């Protein structure tokens, strides 16, 4: 078994032995889709409007839940990364015939696979239960976006997992990111009509860029100028997070 396969398999075994990971990877996003989708669909008098096009709230929420999946999967893997470092296993792994690049690629590969499996289930429920109008021709774009978003958030959280030494500090960072990034984004509501200060914060939030791009990939909603800017920003964010994660790993070693 090569280094990438070994890291991949180890992450798989770590996931399967902790039911809490399964809950946060899959059940938490599905709970948001089912509870928010059903509740808000009936409560809202008029459907949300995206770039002049009215769509059902649950259909609007599906791409947001896909972004949530990438966020949660990456955060959970980073938590396992922190525990490896805290217990010393991470430093022991650096003595194995496995390169740092293989460690990162193995972990990213597992993350992306889990995100794609969870995303497939989310889209299936959106179609079968809520009749979401999925644009099949653009789904390959959504698959690519899920993979890039998962990698971005894994690099982002791994930087903190490697750098921080206290568990309470790491948990504070992940909890704050969970609340602030998700709710100050376009995940749950259209930003049009919200206070200016809220929109300013949301527009500089990487999760907003990913949600908007996923809405394009899943539903076909389009604003070419905004999407182009958000795609460039999301790419820069991924590269920046990768740079910081590699730097943190080199310093830790």
Tab-separated table of N, CA, C and O in Angstrom, residues 81-148:
chain	number	residue	atom	x	y	z
A	81	UNK	N	-7.203	15.526	12.646
A	81	UNK	CA	-5.820	15.953	12.445
A	81	UNK	C	-5.261	16.531	13.743
A	81	UNK	O	-4.125	16.241	14.143
A	82	UNK	N	-6.079	17.364	14.408
A	82	UNK	CA	-5.642	17.973	15.675
A	82	UNK	C	-5.402	16.893	16.730
A	82	UNK	O	-4.418	16.953	17.473
A	83	UNK	N	-6.301	15.913	16.808
A	83	UNK	CA	-6.146	14.852	17.795
A	83	UNK	C	-4.889	14.023	17.510
A	83	UNK	O	-4.209	13.587	18.438
A	84	UNK	N	-4.587	13.802	16.234
A	84	UNK	CA	-3.351	13.094	15.894
A	84	UNK	C	-2.136	13.870	16.379
A	84	UNK	O	-1.175	13.287	16.907
A	85	UNK	N	-2.171	15.195	16.180
A	85	UNK	CA	-1.041	16.005	16.624
A	85	UNK	C	-0.962	16.044	18.145
A	85	UNK	O	0.113	15.937	18.739
A	86	UNK	N	-2.128	16.152	18.792
A	86	UNK	CA	-2.164	16.246	20.247
A	86	UNK	C	-1.652	14.967	20.898
A	86	UNK	O	-1.006	15.009	21.951
A	87	UNK	N	-1.923	13.835	20.284
A	87	UNK	CA	-1.492	12.543	20.844
A	87	UNK	C	-0.082	12.158	20.408
A	87	UNK	O	0.471	11.177	20.900
A	88	UNK	N	0.478	12.907	19.445
A	88	UNK	CA	1.814	12.605	18.966
A	88	UNK	C	1.851	11.703	17.751
A	88	UNK	O	2.919	11.470	17.177
A	89	UNK	N	0.682	11.185	17.328
A	89	UNK	CA	0.647	10.277	16.181
A	89	UNK	C	1.073	11.004	14.911
A	89	UNK	O	1.749	10.435	14.046
A	90	UNK	N	0.689	12.270	14.783
A	90	UNK	CA	1.055	13.044	13.600
A	90	UNK	C	2.572	13.110	13.439
A	90	UNK	O	3.110	12.889	12.352
A	91	UNK	N	3.273	13.387	14.537
A	91	UNK	CA	4.734	13.482	14.457
A	91	UNK	C	5.361	12.108	14.193
A	91	UNK	O	6.390	12.000	13.525
A	92	UNK	N	4.710	11.070	14.719
A	92	UNK	CA	5.198	9.715	14.441
A	92	UNK	C	5.033	9.385	12.961
A	92	UNK	O	5.903	8.751	12.345
A	93	UNK	N	3.894	9.839	12.359
A	93	UNK	CA	3.647	9.585	10.939
A	93	UNK	C	4.727	10.227	10.065
A	93	UNK	O	5.059	9.701	8.998
A	94	UNK	N	5.274	11.357	10.529
A	94	UNK	CA	6.304	12.036	9.746
A	94	UNK	C	7.599	11.235	9.683
A	94	UNK	O	8.466	11.522	8.850
A	95	UNK	N	7.745	10.255	10.570
A	95	UNK	CA	8.934	9.396	10.536
A	95	UNK	C	8.733	8.183	9.630
A	95	UNK	O	9.683	7.446	9.377
A	96	UNK	N	7.484	7.966	9.179
A	96	UNK	CA	7.202	6.831	8.303
A	96	UNK	C	7.664	7.169	6.874
A	96	UNK	O	7.913	8.337	6.549
A	97	UNK	N	7.757	6.172	6.027
A	97	UNK	CA	8.109	6.427	4.617
A	97	UNK	C	6.922	7.008	3.848
A	97	UNK	O	6.487	6.476	2.816
A	98	UNK	N	6.372	8.087	4.395
A	98	UNK	CA	5.248	8.790	3.780
A	98	UNK	C	5.604	10.268	3.731
A	98	UNK	O	5.967	10.850	4.756
A	99	UNK	N	5.510	10.864	2.584
A	99	UNK	CA	5.847	12.286	2.466
A	99	UNK	C	4.696	13.146	2.953
A	99	UNK	O	3.543	12.691	3.060
A	100	UNK	N	4.983	14.397	3.247
A	100	UNK	CA	3.937	15.329	3.672
A	100	UNK	C	2.918	15.546	2.562
A	100	UNK	O	1.726	15.717	2.814
A	101	UNK	N	3.411	15.546	1.321
A	101	UNK	CA	2.485	15.681	0.195
A	101	UNK	C	1.512	14.513	0.154
A	101	UNK	O	0.315	14.688	-0.089
A	102	UNK	N	2.003	13.294	0.399
A	102	UNK	CA	1.123	12.133	0.398
A	102	UNK	C	0.105	12.195	1.526
A	102	UNK	O	-1.042	11.767	1.365
A	103	UNK	N	0.515	12.742	2.680
A	103	UNK	CA	-0.423	12.901	3.794
A	103	UNK	C	-1.561	13.822	3.389
A	103	UNK	O	-2.746	13.512	3.587
A	104	UNK	N	-1.219	14.962	2.809
A	104	UNK	CA	-2.255	15.927	2.414
A	104	UNK	C	-3.135	15.367	1.300
A	104	UNK	O	-4.365	15.485	1.360
A	105	UNK	N	-2.530	14.739	0.293
A	105	UNK	CA	-3.322	14.204	-0.823
A	105	UNK	C	-4.243	13.089	-0.340
A	105	UNK	O	-5.416	13.008	-0.749
A	106	UNK	N	-3.737	12.207	0.533
A	106	UNK	CA	-4.572	11.132	1.057
A	106	UNK	C	-5.768	11.659	1.825
A	106	UNK	O	-6.897	11.176	1.672
A	107	UNK	N	-5.530	12.667	2.655
A	107	UNK	CA	-6.621	13.246	3.441
A	107	UNK	C	-7.605	13.999	2.551
A	107	UNK	O	-8.826	13.915	2.733
A	108	UNK	N	-7.094	14.742	1.566
A	108	UNK	CA	-7.980	15.462	0.659
A	108	UNK	C	-8.822	14.478	-0.147
A	108	UNK	O	-10.030	14.674	-0.330
A	109	UNK	N	-8.189	13.404	-0.629
A	109	UNK	CA	-8.925	12.416	-1.403
A	109	UNK	C	-10.071	11.810	-0.615
A	109	UNK	O	-11.186	11.665	-1.133
A	110	UNK	N	-9.823	11.482	0.650
A	110	UNK	CA	-10.889	10.916	1.474
A	110	UNK	C	-11.980	11.951	1.726
A	110	UNK	O	-13.172	11.639	1.648
A	111	UNK	N	-11.565	13.192	2.014
A	111	UNK	CA	-12.537	14.261	2.237
A	111	UNK	C	-13.453	14.447	1.034
A	111	UNK	O	-14.675	14.552	1.166
A	112	UNK	N	-12.845	14.510	-0.138
A	112	UNK	CA	-13.621	14.742	-1.357
A	112	UNK	C	-14.584	13.587	-1.611
A	112	UNK	O	-15.747	13.810	-1.981
A	113	UNK	N	-14.144	12.357	-1.393
A	113	UNK	CA	-15.028	11.210	-1.588
A	113	UNK	C	-16.225	11.282	-0.654
A	113	UNK	O	-17.375	11.091	-1.080
A	114	UNK	N	-15.988	11.563	0.631
A	114	UNK	CA	-17.093	11.669	1.591
A	114	UNK	C	-18.037	12.800	1.194
A	114	UNK	O	-19.267	12.653	1.223
A	115	UNK	N	-17.489	13.945	0.796
A	115	UNK	CA	-18.326	15.084	0.395
A	115	UNK	C	-19.183	14.739	-0.818
A	115	UNK	O	-20.362	15.101	-0.873
A	116	UNK	N	-18.603	14.044	-1.783
A	116	UNK	CA	-19.361	13.684	-2.988
A	116	UNK	C	-20.477	12.697	-2.668
A	116	UNK	O	-21.586	12.800	-3.199
A	117	UNK	N	-20.191	11.722	-1.784
A	117	UNK	CA	-21.233	10.771	-1.389
A	117	UNK	C	-22.369	11.476	-0.660
A	117	UNK	O	-23.554	11.245	-0.957
A	118	UNK	N	-22.024	12.346	0.278
A	118	UNK	CA	-23.050	13.085	1.015
A	118	UNK	C	-23.811	14.026	0.092
A	118	UNK	O	-25.039	14.172	0.197
A	119	UNK	N	-23.107	14.669	-0.830
A	119	UNK	CA	-23.746	15.595	-1.763
A	119	UNK	C	-24.726	14.861	-2.680
A	119	UNK	O	-25.799	15.385	-3.005
A	120	UNK	N	-24.354	13.657	-3.097
A	120	UNK	CA	-25.252	12.851	-3.932
A	120	UNK	C	-26.561	12.570	-3.204
A	120	UNK	O	-27.654	12.669	-3.784
A	121	UNK	N	-26.457	12.246	-1.926
A	121	UNK	CA	-27.658	11.974	-1.138
A	121	UNK	C	-28.501	13.237	-0.968
A	121	UNK	O	-29.734	13.202	-1.060
A	122	UNK	N	-27.844	14.372	-0.733
A	122	UNK	CA	-28.574	15.638	-0.587
A	122	UNK	C	-29.335	15.971	-1.865
A	122	UNK	O	-30.518	16.341	-1.831
A	123	UNK	N	-28.678	15.845	-3.009
A	123	UNK	CA	-29.334	16.154	-4.278
A	123	UNK	C	-30.481	15.177	-4.542
A	123	UNK	O	-31.558	15.564	-5.014
A	124	UNK	N	-30.260	13.891	-4.223
A	124	UNK	CA	-31.318	12.890	-4.430
A	124	UNK	C	-32.550	13.222	-3.596
A	124	UNK	O	-33.683	13.158	-4.090
A	125	UNK	N	-32.346	13.606	-2.334
A	125	UNK	CA	-33.478	13.980	-1.476
A	125	UNK	C	-34.133	15.249	-2.005
A	125	UNK	O	-35.365	15.385	-2.012
A	126	UNK	N	-33.309	16.212	-2.445
A	126	UNK	CA	-33.871	17.440	-3.001
A	126	UNK	C	-34.766	17.173	-4.192
A	126	UNK	O	-35.821	17.799	-4.347
A	127	UNK	N	-34.372	16.221	-5.040
A	127	UNK	CA	-35.165	15.903	-6.231
A	127	UNK	C	-36.393	15.078	-5.883
A	127	UNK	O	-37.524	15.387	-6.288
A	128	UNK	N	-36.188	13.993	-5.102
A	128	UNK	CA	-37.260	13.041	-4.842
A	128	UNK	C	-38.290	13.553	-3.842
A	128	UNK	O	-39.488	13.284	-3.975
A	129	UNK	N	-37.827	14.283	-2.831
A	129	UNK	CA	-38.732	14.729	-1.765
A	129	UNK	C	-39.273	16.125	-2.034
A	129	UNK	O	-40.459	16.397	-1.822
A	130	UNK	N	-38.406	17.023	-2.528
A	130	UNK	CA	-38.815	18.421	-2.668
A	130	UNK	C	-38.948	18.881	-4.116
A	130	UNK	O	-39.243	20.043	-4.370
A	131	UNK	N	-38.731	17.967	-5.058
A	131	UNK	CA	-38.882	18.285	-6.482
A	131	UNK	C	-38.039	19.494	-6.884
A	131	UNK	O	-38.500	20.401	-7.587
A	132	UNK	N	-36.796	19.517	-6.435
A	132	UNK	CA	-35.890	20.622	-6.766
A	132	UNK	C	-35.550	20.576	-8.255
A	132	UNK	O	-35.239	19.506	-8.790
A	133	UNK	N	-35.601	21.714	-8.947
A	133	UNK	CA	-35.344	21.745	-10.395
A	133	UNK	C	-33.843	21.729	-10.706
A	133	UNK	O	-33.240	22.754	-11.040
A	134	UNK	N	-33.224	20.573	-10.627
A	134	UNK	CA	-31.784	20.455	-10.838
A	134	UNK	C	-31.457	20.582	-12.322
A	134	UNK	O	-32.126	19.998	-13.173
A	135	UNK	N	-30.422	21.346	-12.627
A	135	UNK	CA	-29.938	21.497	-13.996
A	135	UNK	C	-28.896	20.400	-14.244
A	135	UNK	O	-27.732	20.532	-13.873
A	136	UNK	N	-29.312	19.307	-14.878
A	136	UNK	CA	-28.445	18.139	-15.040
A	136	UNK	C	-27.205	18.456	-15.859
A	136	UNK	O	-26.134	17.885	-15.626
A	137	UNK	N	-27.322	19.332	-16.821
A	137	UNK	CA	-26.194	19.633	-17.699
A	137	UNK	C	-25.043	20.288	-16.946
A	137	UNK	O	-23.885	20.191	-17.361
A	138	UNK	N	-25.361	20.955	-15.842
A	138	UNK	CA	-24.323	21.672	-15.101
A	138	UNK	C	-23.849	20.930	-13.855
A	138	UNK	O	-23.004	21.444	-13.119
A	139	UNK	N	-24.370	19.745	-13.618
A	139	UNK	CA	-23.957	19.003	-12.421
A	139	UNK	C	-22.458	18.697	-12.383
A	139	UNK	O	-21.871	18.684	-11.297
A	140	UNK	N	-21.795	18.422	-13.526
A	140	UNK	CA	-20.334	18.248	-13.452
A	140	UNK	C	-19.622	19.461	-12.862
A	140	UNK	O	-18.607	19.311	-12.172
A	141	UNK	N	-20.157	20.646	-13.122
A	141	UNK	CA	-19.588	21.858	-12.514
A	141	UNK	C	-19.761	21.801	-11.002
A	141	UNK	O	-18.849	22.151	-10.242
A	142	UNK	N	-20.943	21.346	-10.547
A	142	UNK	CA	-21.196	21.242	-9.111
A	142	UNK	C	-20.250	20.233	-8.465
A	142	UNK	O	-19.764	20.456	-7.352
A	143	UNK	N	-19.970	19.127	-9.150
A	143	UNK	CA	-19.042	18.117	-8.624
A	143	UNK	C	-17.655	18.728	-8.436
A	143	UNK	O	-17.003	18.541	-7.393
A	144	UNK	N	-17.198	19.465	-9.436
A	144	UNK	CA	-15.891	20.129	-9.329
A	144	UNK	C	-15.883	21.132	-8.185
A	144	UNK	O	-14.912	21.211	-7.415
A	145	UNK	N	-16.962	21.885	-8.042
A	145	UNK	CA	-17.042	22.889	-6.972
A	145	UNK	C	-17.034	22.242	-5.597
A	145	UNK	O	-16.405	22.755	-4.666
A	146	UNK	N	-17.730	21.110	-5.448
A	146	UNK	CA	-17.729	20.390	-4.168
A	146	UNK	C	-16.310	19.947	-3.819
A	146	UNK	O	-15.863	20.075	-2.667
A	147	UNK	N	-15.585	19.428	-4.796
A	147	UNK	CA	-14.214	18.966	-4.549
A	147	UNK	C	-13.304	20.120	-4.150
A	147	UNK	O	-12.545	20.022	-3.165
A	148	UNK	N	-13.376	21.234	-4.873
A	148	UNK	CA	-12.517	22.383	-4.569
A	148	UNK	C	-12.884	22.991	-3.218
A	148	UNK	O	-12.003	23.346	-2.422
